Amino acid sequence: MSYFTEAASVEAVNARMGVQTNPRVREIMASLVKHLHSFAKDVNLTQEEWEHAVGFLTRTGQICTEERQEFILLSDVLGLSMLVDAIGNRRPEGATESTVLGPFHVANAPIRQMDDNISLDGKGESCLFSGRILDLGGNPIKDACLDVWSDNADGFYDVQQPGIQPKWNNRGRFFTGSDGQYRFRGIKPVSYPIPDDGPVGQMLASLGRHPYRPAHMHFIITAPRFRKLVTHTFVGEDQYLNSDAVFGVKRTLVAPYLRSDDADTRWHAPFDFVLAPSRD
Ligand code: BEZ
Ligand code: FE
C-alpha cells in the first residue's frame, strides 16, 4: 500500500480499483484518472480555479431538464461530441460522412409522401431537397427512411417554440422506392445560435467564441442491411461554416443550394447520400 503523493497520485488512485471491476470500466477510469491528474499538474491548478470549475459544473447540472441537456451542449462546444462521433463512425471511402445529432431530433415524425412540404408555418425561402440514397457501388437503395428536420426562418426548431410554431414544423420522414430517389420541400435553413443563456453560453463568451451554427438540414438515414447515417447538409455560402460552435462541418457535407427557376421554389439543394453496409 502506498500513500498519496503528488508524484504518484495516479498510481495511488488507480490501485484502489477492485479486482472484480469490469475490464472496460477499469480501462476507461484508469485513463480518465491519468489524464485528469496530468491536466491538473500541467496547469498547476489552484484551489480557487478548481472551486470555480466545480461551480460551473454544478450550474451546468442545475439547468438541465427533460427539455434541456446542458452537459451535451458542453460536450458539443468542447468538440468531444464530434470526436466520439468520428471514432464510432469510421466509414469506408465513398460513404457519406456523419456529423453531430444535436438535441432537437424528435422520434416518430410524421411519415410524408415524396414532394410534400415540411414547412408548416409559411415562413422562409422555399427549397427543394432531392437526390438519391445509394450503396457504395452506386446502386439505389430501396426502403431507405430519411428522417429530416431543420430550424424555421427565425432560427428556431419547433420544439423550442411550442405554441408558436405548428407541431412537426420542418420535420418529416420519407421512404424511398426502388429508384432510391427522394424529393421533398422545405425552407432554406438559416444559421442560429445554440442555447447560450446558461453556463455553456457564459463559457463561450469568456473564450471570445460566438454560439452560432451554420445553416443546415438534418438527416438520419436508415435502411435494412445498411449502417445508420446521422448527418447534415450545410448551406454553402454560410458565414459560420468555418467557425461552427460545435465543430460539425465537414467539407463533403457542404451542399450546393442553387437558385431555382421553379415558380414556387426559390432554392434547390441536390445531394446524394451513400450508405455503408451494416457491420453484421
Ligand atoms: C443542432 O444542430 O441542432 C445542434 C447541435 C449541437 C448543439 C445544439 C444544436
Ligand atoms: Fe441543427
PDB file of N, CA and C and ligand atoms in Angstrom, residues 72-73 76-77 81 100-105 149 157 160 192-195 211 213-214 216 218 232 234 244-246, ligand 1:
ATOM      1  N   ILE A  72     -24.635  17.877 -22.648  1.00  0.00           N
ATOM      2  CA  ILE A  72     -24.387  17.524 -24.057  1.00  0.00           C
ATOM      3  C   ILE A  72     -23.890  18.753 -24.808  1.00  0.00           C
ATOM      4  N   LEU A  73     -24.489  19.900 -24.480  1.00  0.00           N
ATOM      5  CA  LEU A  73     -24.056  21.147 -25.114  1.00  0.00           C
ATOM      6  C   LEU A  73     -22.578  21.415 -24.795  1.00  0.00           C
ATOM      7  N   ASP A  76     -20.550  19.243 -26.830  1.00  0.00           N
ATOM      8  CA  ASP A  76     -20.582  19.728 -28.222  1.00  0.00           C
ATOM      9  C   ASP A  76     -19.563  20.860 -28.435  1.00  0.00           C
ATOM     10  N   VAL A  77     -19.580  21.862 -27.535  1.00  0.00           N
ATOM     11  CA  VAL A  77     -18.722  23.037 -27.778  1.00  0.00           C
ATOM     12  C   VAL A  77     -17.254  22.737 -27.483  1.00  0.00           C
ATOM     13  N   SER A  81     -18.222  15.754 -28.623  1.00  0.00           N
ATOM     14  CA  SER A  81     -19.292  15.020 -29.329  1.00  0.00           C
ATOM     15  C   SER A  81     -18.824  14.638 -30.729  1.00  0.00           C
ATOM     16  N   VAL A 100     -22.740  15.593 -36.011  1.00  0.00           N
ATOM     17  CA  VAL A 100     -23.398  15.575 -34.702  1.00  0.00           C
ATOM     18  C   VAL A 100     -24.934  15.497 -34.827  1.00  0.00           C
ATOM     19  N   LEU A 101     -25.566  14.757 -33.910  1.00  0.00           N
ATOM     20  CA  LEU A 101     -27.032  14.626 -33.914  1.00  0.00           C
ATOM     21  C   LEU A 101     -27.700  15.906 -33.435  1.00  0.00           C
ATOM     22  N   GLY A 102     -27.187  16.484 -32.362  1.00  0.00           N
ATOM     23  CA  GLY A 102     -27.824  17.664 -31.772  1.00  0.00           C
ATOM     24  C   GLY A 102     -29.009  17.279 -30.905  1.00  0.00           C
ATOM     25  N   PRO A 103     -29.527  18.254 -30.147  1.00  0.00           N
ATOM     26  CA  PRO A 103     -30.569  17.937 -29.162  1.00  0.00           C
ATOM     27  C   PRO A 103     -31.997  18.078 -29.684  1.00  0.00           C
ATOM     28  N   PHE A 104     -32.177  18.424 -30.947  1.00  0.00           N
ATOM     29  CA  PHE A 104     -33.521  18.786 -31.407  1.00  0.00           C
ATOM     30  C   PHE A 104     -34.207  17.723 -32.262  1.00  0.00           C
ATOM     31  N   HIS A 105     -33.623  16.521 -32.321  1.00  0.00           N
ATOM     32  CA  HIS A 105     -34.315  15.458 -33.049  1.00  0.00           C
ATOM     33  C   HIS A 105     -35.502  14.969 -32.226  1.00  0.00           C
ATOM     34  N   TRP A 149     -35.031  17.173 -40.401  1.00  0.00           N
ATOM     35  CA  TRP A 149     -35.535  18.295 -39.598  1.00  0.00           C
ATOM     36  C   TRP A 149     -34.617  19.502 -39.753  1.00  0.00           C
ATOM     37  N   TYR A 157     -36.047  25.650 -33.793  1.00  0.00           N
ATOM     38  CA  TYR A 157     -36.747  24.383 -34.067  1.00  0.00           C
ATOM     39  C   TYR A 157     -38.131  24.458 -33.430  1.00  0.00           C
ATOM     40  N   GLN A 160     -38.455  24.250 -29.736  1.00  0.00           N
ATOM     41  CA  GLN A 160     -38.028  25.401 -28.941  1.00  0.00           C
ATOM     42  C   GLN A 160     -39.139  26.429 -28.811  1.00  0.00           C
ATOM     43  N   TYR A 192     -28.193  29.700 -36.741  1.00  0.00           N
ATOM     44  CA  TYR A 192     -28.845  30.020 -35.468  1.00  0.00           C
ATOM     45  C   TYR A 192     -27.868  29.800 -34.319  1.00  0.00           C
ATOM     46  N   PRO A 193     -28.100  30.479 -33.180  1.00  0.00           N
ATOM     47  CA  PRO A 193     -27.228  30.242 -32.022  1.00  0.00           C
ATOM     48  C   PRO A 193     -27.691  29.012 -31.247  1.00  0.00           C
ATOM     49  N   ILE A 194     -26.765  28.200 -30.769  1.00  0.00           N
ATOM     50  CA  ILE A 194     -27.139  27.130 -29.841  1.00  0.00           C
ATOM     51  C   ILE A 194     -27.605  27.811 -28.545  1.00  0.00           C
ATOM     52  N   PRO A 195     -28.375  27.121 -27.685  1.00  0.00           N
ATOM     53  CA  PRO A 195     -28.854  27.788 -26.470  1.00  0.00           C
ATOM     54  C   PRO A 195     -27.671  28.360 -25.680  1.00  0.00           C
ATOM     55  N   PRO A 211     -21.848  31.721 -30.464  1.00  0.00           N
ATOM     56  CA  PRO A 211     -22.603  30.469 -30.280  1.00  0.00           C
ATOM     57  C   PRO A 211     -23.269  29.950 -31.564  1.00  0.00           C
ATOM     58  N   ARG A 213     -24.324  28.216 -35.212  1.00  0.00           N
ATOM     59  CA  ARG A 213     -24.123  27.090 -36.109  1.00  0.00           C
ATOM     60  C   ARG A 213     -24.455  27.558 -37.516  1.00  0.00           C
ATOM     61  N   PRO A 214     -23.649  27.159 -38.514  1.00  0.00           N
ATOM     62  CA  PRO A 214     -24.005  27.497 -39.892  1.00  0.00           C
ATOM     63  C   PRO A 214     -25.293  26.772 -40.295  1.00  0.00           C
ATOM     64  N   HIS A 216     -28.109  24.494 -41.758  1.00  0.00           N
ATOM     65  CA  HIS A 216     -28.008  23.080 -42.153  1.00  0.00           C
ATOM     66  C   HIS A 216     -29.361  22.409 -42.094  1.00  0.00           C
ATOM     67  N   HIS A 218     -30.899  18.669 -41.163  1.00  0.00           N
ATOM     68  CA  HIS A 218     -30.522  17.413 -40.502  1.00  0.00           C
ATOM     69  C   HIS A 218     -31.120  16.215 -41.239  1.00  0.00           C
ATOM     70  N   HIS A 232     -25.772  16.090 -41.697  1.00  0.00           N
ATOM     71  CA  HIS A 232     -26.438  17.318 -42.160  1.00  0.00           C
ATOM     72  C   HIS A 232     -25.975  17.587 -43.590  1.00  0.00           C
ATOM     73  N   PHE A 234     -24.933  21.245 -45.248  1.00  0.00           N
ATOM     74  CA  PHE A 234     -24.734  22.655 -44.877  1.00  0.00           C
ATOM     75  C   PHE A 234     -24.938  23.558 -46.090  1.00  0.00           C
ATOM     76  N   ASP A 244     -18.229  26.926 -36.855  1.00  0.00           N
ATOM     77  CA  ASP A 244     -19.377  26.249 -36.232  1.00  0.00           C
ATOM     78  C   ASP A 244     -19.113  26.055 -34.729  1.00  0.00           C
ATOM     79  N   ALA A 245     -20.050  26.516 -33.893  1.00  0.00           N
ATOM     80  CA  ALA A 245     -19.857  26.440 -32.435  1.00  0.00           C
ATOM     81  C   ALA A 245     -19.648  25.017 -31.942  1.00  0.00           C
ATOM     82  N   VAL A 246     -20.121  24.008 -32.725  1.00  0.00           N
ATOM     83  CA  VAL A 246     -19.999  22.615 -32.257  1.00  0.00           C
ATOM     84  C   VAL A 246     -19.114  21.770 -33.190  1.00  0.00           C
TER      85      VAL A 246
HETATM   86  C1  BEZ B   1     -28.224  21.160 -33.849  1.00  0.00           C
HETATM   87  O1  BEZ B   1     -27.693  21.155 -34.929  1.00  0.00           O
HETATM   88  O2  BEZ B   1     -29.438  21.080 -33.825  1.00  0.00           O
HETATM   89  C2  BEZ B   1     -27.375  21.325 -32.600  1.00  0.00           C
HETATM   90  C3  BEZ B   1     -26.228  20.574 -32.460  1.00  0.00           C
HETATM   91  C4  BEZ B   1     -25.471  20.722 -31.305  1.00  0.00           C
HETATM   92  C5  BEZ B   1     -25.855  21.621 -30.324  1.00  0.00           C
HETATM   93  C6  BEZ B   1     -27.005  22.379 -30.491  1.00  0.00           C
HETATM   94  C7  BEZ B   1     -27.768  22.236 -31.651  1.00  0.00           C
END
